[in-house]
C-alpha cells in the first residue's frame, strides 16, 4: 500500500460532511469527495476508499490534500474546468425569439443550421434536440390559425354578448343552440397510437378516397343534437329548410311560453346569402333569431369541440371502403357523444324535405 494519508475532523466538520453527503442541491462528485474525507477520518486507507467509491487512489489522495489545504471549499472544482461552451445566452434567446415569432416550423437540424448561419455558432442537432426542454420548449404539433384576421374589439364584444346569451339560457329564459358544418372522407388522418418497440403500426389505405361526407349539426346542450348527412357540400337552400323547421318550433314555443330561440353560427356563405337575409325578418317574427359570430372566430362556437371529439375519438385511424360505411360510423360516433353528454340525437333529411 502507499504512504498513509489521513485527515482528522472535528465533530462539527463531520456533521457538515454528513449533511452534505445527503444534500439534493450538490453534484454527486462533491458528495463522493465528502464521503472520502469522512471515511479517511474513520481510519480507512486510501486504497479502501478508492475501491468503495469506484475511484482511483490518485483521485482520493488529491481530494484529501485539497481538504487539508482548502477545507470545505476544496470539495468543489475550480471555475473554468471542462470544455468551454460554444453558445451564449443571447444565442439561446435568439432561437426562442425565432420559435415565437417566425410563422414556420423548425426541427433540430434547421435550428442548428440557422444558429450557424445567423449567429456563427456551430452546435450539433443532437444537443439542440435535448437542450430546449430545459427552457420549457417541447416538440408539439402546430395548429392552423386565423387569429391575425380577427378584429379583437369585435371579438370581445361578441364574446360578451354570447356570455349573456348563455346566462339567459341557463336561467331558462331563452333556448340557445349552436349550428355548424363539418366534413369527413374515407381516409382518416394518421394519428398517434401505443404500440410495441421496434415495430411499426400501419394504416392501410382503401382503394379510393371517396366523396366528402358533409355533416350539418344543430346542438342544444343536454337536450338534443339535430344532424343531417349529405355527400358533397351544403347549399343555402338546405340551410333555409332547416331554419324554416326551427322557426316553426320556435313559433310554437314562443306562443306557449314567450321564450325565444337563438341559434349561434359563423359567417359561412350559406348562412349569409341573400335568400337567408330576406328570411330573417320572418323568422324573427316567429321567435327565431340568428346570432352571428365575428369573422374568423369559429373557435367561439362550442359545437366545434363536438366535431373534434367525433373525429379524434370515434373516427380516428379508420379507413372505410364506402361512403355508406363512413356515414354509419359517423352516426355511431354521434350516438356515443349523445350518451356521454346526455342529449338525444335526431336525424333529418334536408334534401328530402320540401
Coordinates of C-alpha atoms in Angstrom, one line a residue:
X1 CA 0.0 0.0 0.0
X2 CA 1.1 3.6 -0.5
X3 CA 2.0 6.1 2.2
X4 CA -0.6 6.5 4.9
X5 CA -2.7 9.7 4.3
X6 CA -5.3 10.6 6.8
X7 CA -7.4 13.6 7.8
X8 CA -8.9 14.4 11.2
X9 CA -12.2 16.1 11.6
X10 CA -14.0 18.0 14.4
X11 CA -17.5 16.9 15.3
X12 CA -18.9 20.0 13.5
X13 CA -16.9 19.2 10.3
X14 CA -18.0 15.6 10.4
X15 CA -21.6 16.6 10.8
X16 CA -21.3 19.1 7.9
X17 CA -19.9 16.4 5.6
X18 CA -22.6 14.0 6.6
X19 CA -25.3 16.6 5.8
X20 CA -23.5 17.4 2.5
X21 CA -23.5 13.8 1.6
X22 CA -27.3 13.8 1.7
X23 CA -27.9 17.2 0.1
X24 CA -30.0 17.4 -3.0
X25 CA -28.5 20.6 -4.4
X26 CA -24.9 19.5 -5.0
X27 CA -23.4 17.2 -7.6
X28 CA -22.7 13.5 -7.0
X29 CA -19.0 14.2 -7.4
X30 CA -18.9 16.6 -4.5
X31 CA -20.9 14.1 -2.4
X32 CA -18.3 11.4 -3.1
X33 CA -15.5 13.7 -2.1
X34 CA -17.2 14.5 1.2
X35 CA -17.7 10.8 1.8
X36 CA -14.0 10.2 1.1
X37 CA -13.0 12.7 3.7
X38 CA -15.3 11.1 6.3
X39 CA -14.0 7.6 5.6
X40 CA -10.4 8.8 5.9
X41 CA -11.3 10.3 9.3
X42 CA -12.7 7.0 10.3
X43 CA -9.4 5.3 9.6
X44 CA -9.9 3.9 6.1
X45 CA -6.9 3.5 3.9
X46 CA -6.7 5.4 0.6
X47 CA -7.0 2.2 -1.5
X48 CA -10.1 1.1 0.5
X49 CA -11.8 4.4 -0.1
X50 CA -11.0 4.2 -3.8
X51 CA -12.5 0.7 -4.1
X52 CA -15.6 1.7 -2.1
X53 CA -16.2 4.8 -4.2
X54 CA -15.2 3.2 -7.5
X55 CA -12.4 5.7 -8.0
X56 CA -8.6 5.6 -8.0
X57 CA -6.1 6.1 -5.2
X58 CA -4.6 9.1 -7.0
X59 CA -8.0 10.8 -7.1
X60 CA -8.6 10.1 -3.4
X61 CA -5.2 11.5 -2.4
X62 CA -5.9 14.6 -4.4
X63 CA -9.3 15.0 -2.6
X64 CA -7.7 14.6 0.9
X65 CA -4.9 17.0 0.1
X66 CA -7.5 19.6 -1.2
X67 CA -9.4 19.2 2.1
X68 CA -6.2 19.8 4.1
X69 CA -5.2 22.9 2.2
X70 CA -8.6 24.5 1.3
X71 CA -11.1 22.9 3.8
X72 CA -14.7 22.6 2.7
X73 CA -14.1 24.7 -0.4
X74 CA -11.7 22.1 -1.7
X75 CA -14.5 19.7 -2.4
X76 CA -15.7 21.8 -5.3
X77 CA -13.9 22.2 -8.6
X78 CA -12.4 25.5 -9.6
X79 CA -14.3 27.5 -12.2
X80 CA -13.2 27.2 -15.8
X81 CA -12.8 23.4 -15.8
X82 CA -14.1 21.4 -18.8
X83 CA -14.8 22.4 -22.4
X84 CA -15.9 25.9 -22.9
X85 CA -19.5 26.1 -24.2
X86 CA -19.9 27.3 -27.8
X87 CA -23.0 29.4 -27.2
X88 CA -24.1 32.3 -25.1
X89 CA -27.4 33.1 -23.5
X90 CA -28.0 35.6 -26.3
X91 CA -27.9 32.8 -28.9
X92 CA -30.5 30.8 -27.0
X93 CA -32.7 33.9 -26.6
X94 CA -32.4 34.3 -30.4
X95 CA -33.6 30.8 -31.0
X96 CA -36.5 31.4 -28.6
X97 CA -37.5 34.5 -30.5
X98 CA -37.4 32.5 -33.8
X99 CA -39.7 29.9 -32.3
X100 CA -42.1 32.5 -31.0
X101 CA -42.2 35.0 -34.0
X102 CA -41.4 33.0 -37.1
X103 CA -44.6 31.5 -38.6
X104 CA -42.8 28.4 -39.9
X105 CA -41.9 25.2 -38.1
X106 CA -38.4 24.2 -37.0
X107 CA -36.7 20.9 -36.2
X108 CA -33.3 20.4 -34.5
X109 CA -31.4 20.3 -37.8
X110 CA -33.0 23.5 -39.1
X111 CA -32.3 25.2 -35.7
X112 CA -28.6 24.2 -35.9
X113 CA -28.3 25.5 -39.5
X114 CA -30.0 28.8 -38.5
X115 CA -27.7 29.2 -35.5
X116 CA -24.7 28.6 -37.6
X117 CA -25.8 30.9 -40.5
X118 CA -27.2 33.8 -38.4
X119 CA -25.0 33.7 -35.3
X120 CA -21.9 31.8 -36.5
X121 CA -22.4 29.2 -33.7
X122 CA -21.6 25.6 -34.5
X123 CA -23.9 23.4 -32.4
X124 CA -25.0 19.8 -33.1
X125 CA -28.7 19.0 -33.8
X126 CA -28.5 16.3 -31.1
X127 CA -27.6 18.9 -28.5
X128 CA -30.4 21.3 -29.7
X129 CA -32.8 18.4 -29.6
X130 CA -32.4 18.0 -25.8
X131 CA -31.4 21.4 -24.6
X132 CA -34.7 23.3 -25.4
X133 CA -36.5 21.0 -22.8
X134 CA -34.6 22.9 -20.1
X135 CA -36.1 26.1 -21.4
X136 CA -39.7 24.8 -21.4
X137 CA -39.7 24.1 -25.2
X138 CA -41.2 20.8 -26.3
X139 CA -41.8 19.1 -29.7
X140 CA -45.5 19.5 -30.4
X141 CA -47.9 19.8 -33.4
X142 CA -48.7 23.2 -34.9
X143 CA -52.3 24.5 -35.5
X144 CA -53.8 26.3 -38.4
X145 CA -54.9 29.7 -37.1
X146 CA -56.8 32.8 -38.4
X147 CA -56.1 35.0 -35.3
X148 CA -54.4 37.7 -37.3
X149 CA -57.5 38.2 -39.3
X150 CA -59.7 38.6 -36.3
X151 CA -60.9 42.0 -35.1
X152 CA -60.1 42.0 -31.3
X153 CA -62.7 44.6 -30.5
X154 CA -65.5 42.9 -32.4
X155 CA -64.4 39.5 -30.9
X156 CA -64.5 40.9 -27.4
X157 CA -68.0 42.4 -27.9
X158 CA -69.4 39.3 -29.4
X159 CA -67.8 37.2 -26.6
X160 CA -69.6 39.3 -24.0
X161 CA -72.9 39.0 -25.9
X162 CA -72.5 35.2 -26.1
X163 CA -71.9 35.0 -22.4
X164 CA -75.1 37.0 -21.8
X165 CA -77.0 34.6 -24.0
X166 CA -75.5 31.6 -22.2
X167 CA -76.6 33.1 -18.8
X168 CA -80.1 33.7 -20.2
X169 CA -80.2 30.1 -21.4
X170 CA -79.0 28.8 -18.0
X171 CA -81.9 30.7 -16.4
X172 CA -84.3 29.1 -18.9
X173 CA -85.2 32.5 -20.4
X174 CA -84.2 31.5 -24.0
X175 CA -83.3 28.4 -26.0
X176 CA -79.7 28.7 -27.1
X177 CA -78.5 26.4 -29.9
X178 CA -75.2 26.1 -31.8
X179 CA -75.0 25.3 -35.6
X180 CA -72.0 24.4 -37.7
X181 CA -71.0 22.1 -40.6
X182 CA -68.1 19.6 -40.8
X183 CA -66.9 17.0 -43.2
X184 CA -65.3 13.6 -43.4
X185 CA -63.8 11.3 -46.0
X186 CA -62.9 7.6 -46.4
X187 CA -59.3 8.2 -45.4
X188 CA -58.6 9.2 -41.8
X189 CA -55.5 11.3 -40.9
X190 CA -52.5 9.5 -39.4
X191 CA -52.6 9.7 -35.7
X192 CA -50.6 8.6 -32.6
X193 CA -51.1 5.2 -31.0
X194 CA -49.5 3.0 -28.4
X195 CA -47.5 0.1 -30.0
X196 CA -44.6 -2.2 -29.4
X197 CA -41.0 -1.0 -29.5
X198 CA -39.2 -1.9 -32.8
X199 CA -42.5 -2.4 -34.7
X200 CA -44.5 0.0 -36.9
X201 CA -48.3 0.1 -36.9
X202 CA -49.7 1.0 -40.3
X203 CA -53.0 2.3 -41.7
X204 CA -53.7 0.6 -45.0
X205 CA -55.4 2.9 -47.4
X206 CA -58.5 1.8 -49.2
X207 CA -58.8 1.9 -53.0
X208 CA -60.4 5.3 -53.2
X209 CA -60.6 8.5 -51.1
X210 CA -64.3 8.8 -52.0
X211 CA -66.6 11.8 -51.9
X212 CA -66.8 14.2 -49.0
X213 CA -69.5 13.4 -46.4
X214 CA -70.8 16.7 -45.1
X215 CA -72.5 16.8 -41.7
X216 CA -74.7 19.7 -40.6
X217 CA -75.3 19.8 -36.8
X218 CA -77.6 21.9 -34.6
X219 CA -76.8 21.3 -31.0
X220 CA -78.7 22.3 -27.8
X221 CA -76.5 21.1 -24.9
X222 CA -78.1 18.5 -22.6
X223 CA -81.2 18.4 -24.8
X224 CA -80.8 17.5 -28.5
X225 CA -78.4 17.2 -31.4
X226 CA -80.1 17.6 -34.8
X227 CA -77.9 16.5 -37.7
X228 CA -78.2 15.8 -41.4
X229 CA -75.7 14.0 -43.7
X230 CA -75.1 14.5 -47.4
X231 CA -72.5 13.7 -50.0
X232 CA -70.9 16.8 -51.3
X233 CA -71.4 20.3 -50.0
X234 CA -74.4 22.0 -48.3
X235 CA -76.3 24.6 -50.2
X236 CA -78.1 27.7 -48.9
X237 CA -81.4 26.1 -49.7
X238 CA -80.6 23.2 -47.3
X239 CA -79.9 25.7 -44.6
X240 CA -83.1 27.6 -45.2
X241 CA -85.1 24.4 -44.9
X242 CA -83.6 23.6 -41.5
X243 CA -84.2 27.2 -40.3
X244 CA -87.8 27.0 -41.6
X245 CA -88.3 23.9 -39.5
X246 CA -86.7 25.6 -36.4
X247 CA -88.8 28.7 -37.0
X248 CA -92.0 26.5 -36.7
X249 CA -90.7 25.0 -33.5
X250 CA -89.7 28.4 -32.1
X251 CA -93.0 29.9 -33.0
X252 CA -94.9 27.2 -31.0
X253 CA -92.6 27.7 -28.0
X254 CA -92.9 31.5 -28.2
X255 CA -96.7 31.4 -28.3
X256 CA -96.8 29.0 -25.4
X257 CA -94.1 30.4 -23.1
X258 CA -92.9 33.7 -24.6
X259 CA -89.3 32.2 -24.8
X260 CA -87.3 32.9 -28.0
X261 CA -84.9 30.6 -29.7
X262 CA -81.4 31.8 -30.6
X263 CA -79.0 29.9 -32.9
X264 CA -75.3 30.7 -32.8
X265 CA -73.4 30.2 -36.1
X266 CA -70.5 31.5 -38.1
X267 CA -70.4 33.7 -41.2
X268 CA -70.4 30.9 -43.8
X269 CA -71.6 31.7 -47.2
X270 CA -74.7 29.5 -46.9
X271 CA -75.6 31.4 -43.7
X272 CA -75.3 34.9 -45.1
X273 CA -76.7 34.5 -48.6
X274 CA -79.3 37.0 -50.0
X275 CA -82.0 34.4 -49.7
X276 CA -81.2 33.9 -46.0
X277 CA -81.2 37.7 -45.3
X278 CA -84.6 38.0 -46.8
X279 CA -85.9 35.4 -44.5
X280 CA -84.5 36.9 -41.3
X281 CA -87.4 39.3 -40.5
X282 CA -89.9 36.4 -41.0
X283 CA -88.0 34.1 -38.7
X284 CA -87.6 36.8 -36.0
X285 CA -91.3 37.4 -36.1
X286 CA -91.8 33.7 -35.2
X287 CA -89.3 33.9 -32.3
X288 CA -86.2 32.6 -34.1
X289 CA -83.0 34.7 -34.0
X290 CA -79.6 34.1 -35.6
X291 CA -76.5 35.2 -33.6
X292 CA -73.6 35.5 -35.9
X293 CA -70.1 35.1 -34.5
X294 CA -67.4 37.6 -35.7
X295 CA -65.4 36.6 -38.8
X296 CA -62.6 34.0 -38.4
X297 CA -63.7 33.2 -34.8
X298 CA -65.3 29.8 -35.3
X299 CA -63.5 28.6 -32.2
X300 CA -66.0 30.5 -30.2
X301 CA -68.7 28.0 -31.2
X302 CA -68.8 25.2 -28.7
X303 CA -70.1 22.7 -31.3
X304 CA -66.6 22.8 -32.8
X305 CA -65.5 20.6 -29.9
X306 CA -68.2 18.0 -30.8
X307 CA -66.7 17.7 -34.3
X308 CA -63.2 17.4 -32.8
X309 CA -64.2 14.6 -30.4
X310 CA -66.1 12.8 -33.2
X311 CA -63.0 12.7 -35.4
X312 CA -60.4 12.2 -32.7
X313 CA -62.3 9.7 -30.6
X314 CA -64.7 7.9 -32.9
X315 CA -63.3 8.0 -36.4
X316 CA -59.6 8.2 -35.7
X317 CA -57.2 5.8 -37.5
X318 CA -60.0 4.1 -39.6
X319 CA -60.1 3.6 -43.3
X320 CA -63.6 3.0 -44.9
X321 CA -64.5 1.1 -48.0
X322 CA -67.6 3.1 -48.9
X323 CA -69.4 6.3 -48.1
X324 CA -72.3 4.3 -46.6
X325 CA -69.9 2.7 -44.1
X326 CA -68.5 6.1 -43.3
X327 CA -72.0 7.5 -42.7
X328 CA -72.8 4.6 -40.4
X329 CA -69.7 5.2 -38.3
X330 CA -70.4 8.9 -38.1
X331 CA -73.9 8.0 -36.8
X332 CA -72.4 5.6 -34.3
X333 CA -70.0 8.3 -33.2
X334 CA -72.8 10.9 -32.8
X335 CA -74.8 8.5 -30.7
X336 CA -71.8 7.8 -28.5
X337 CA -71.3 11.5 -28.0
X338 CA -75.0 11.8 -27.2
X339 CA -74.8 9.1 -24.5
X340 CA -71.7 10.8 -23.0
X341 CA -73.2 14.3 -23.0
X342 CA -76.8 13.5 -22.1
X343 CA -78.5 14.7 -25.3
X344 CA -80.7 12.9 -27.8
X345 CA -79.6 12.6 -31.5
X346 CA -82.2 13.4 -34.2
X347 CA -81.6 12.9 -37.9
X348 CA -83.3 15.0 -40.6
X349 CA -83.1 14.6 -44.4
X350 CA -82.9 18.1 -45.7
X351 CA -82.6 17.1 -49.3
X352 CA -85.8 15.1 -49.0
X353 CA -87.8 18.0 -47.3
X354 CA -90.0 20.2 -49.4

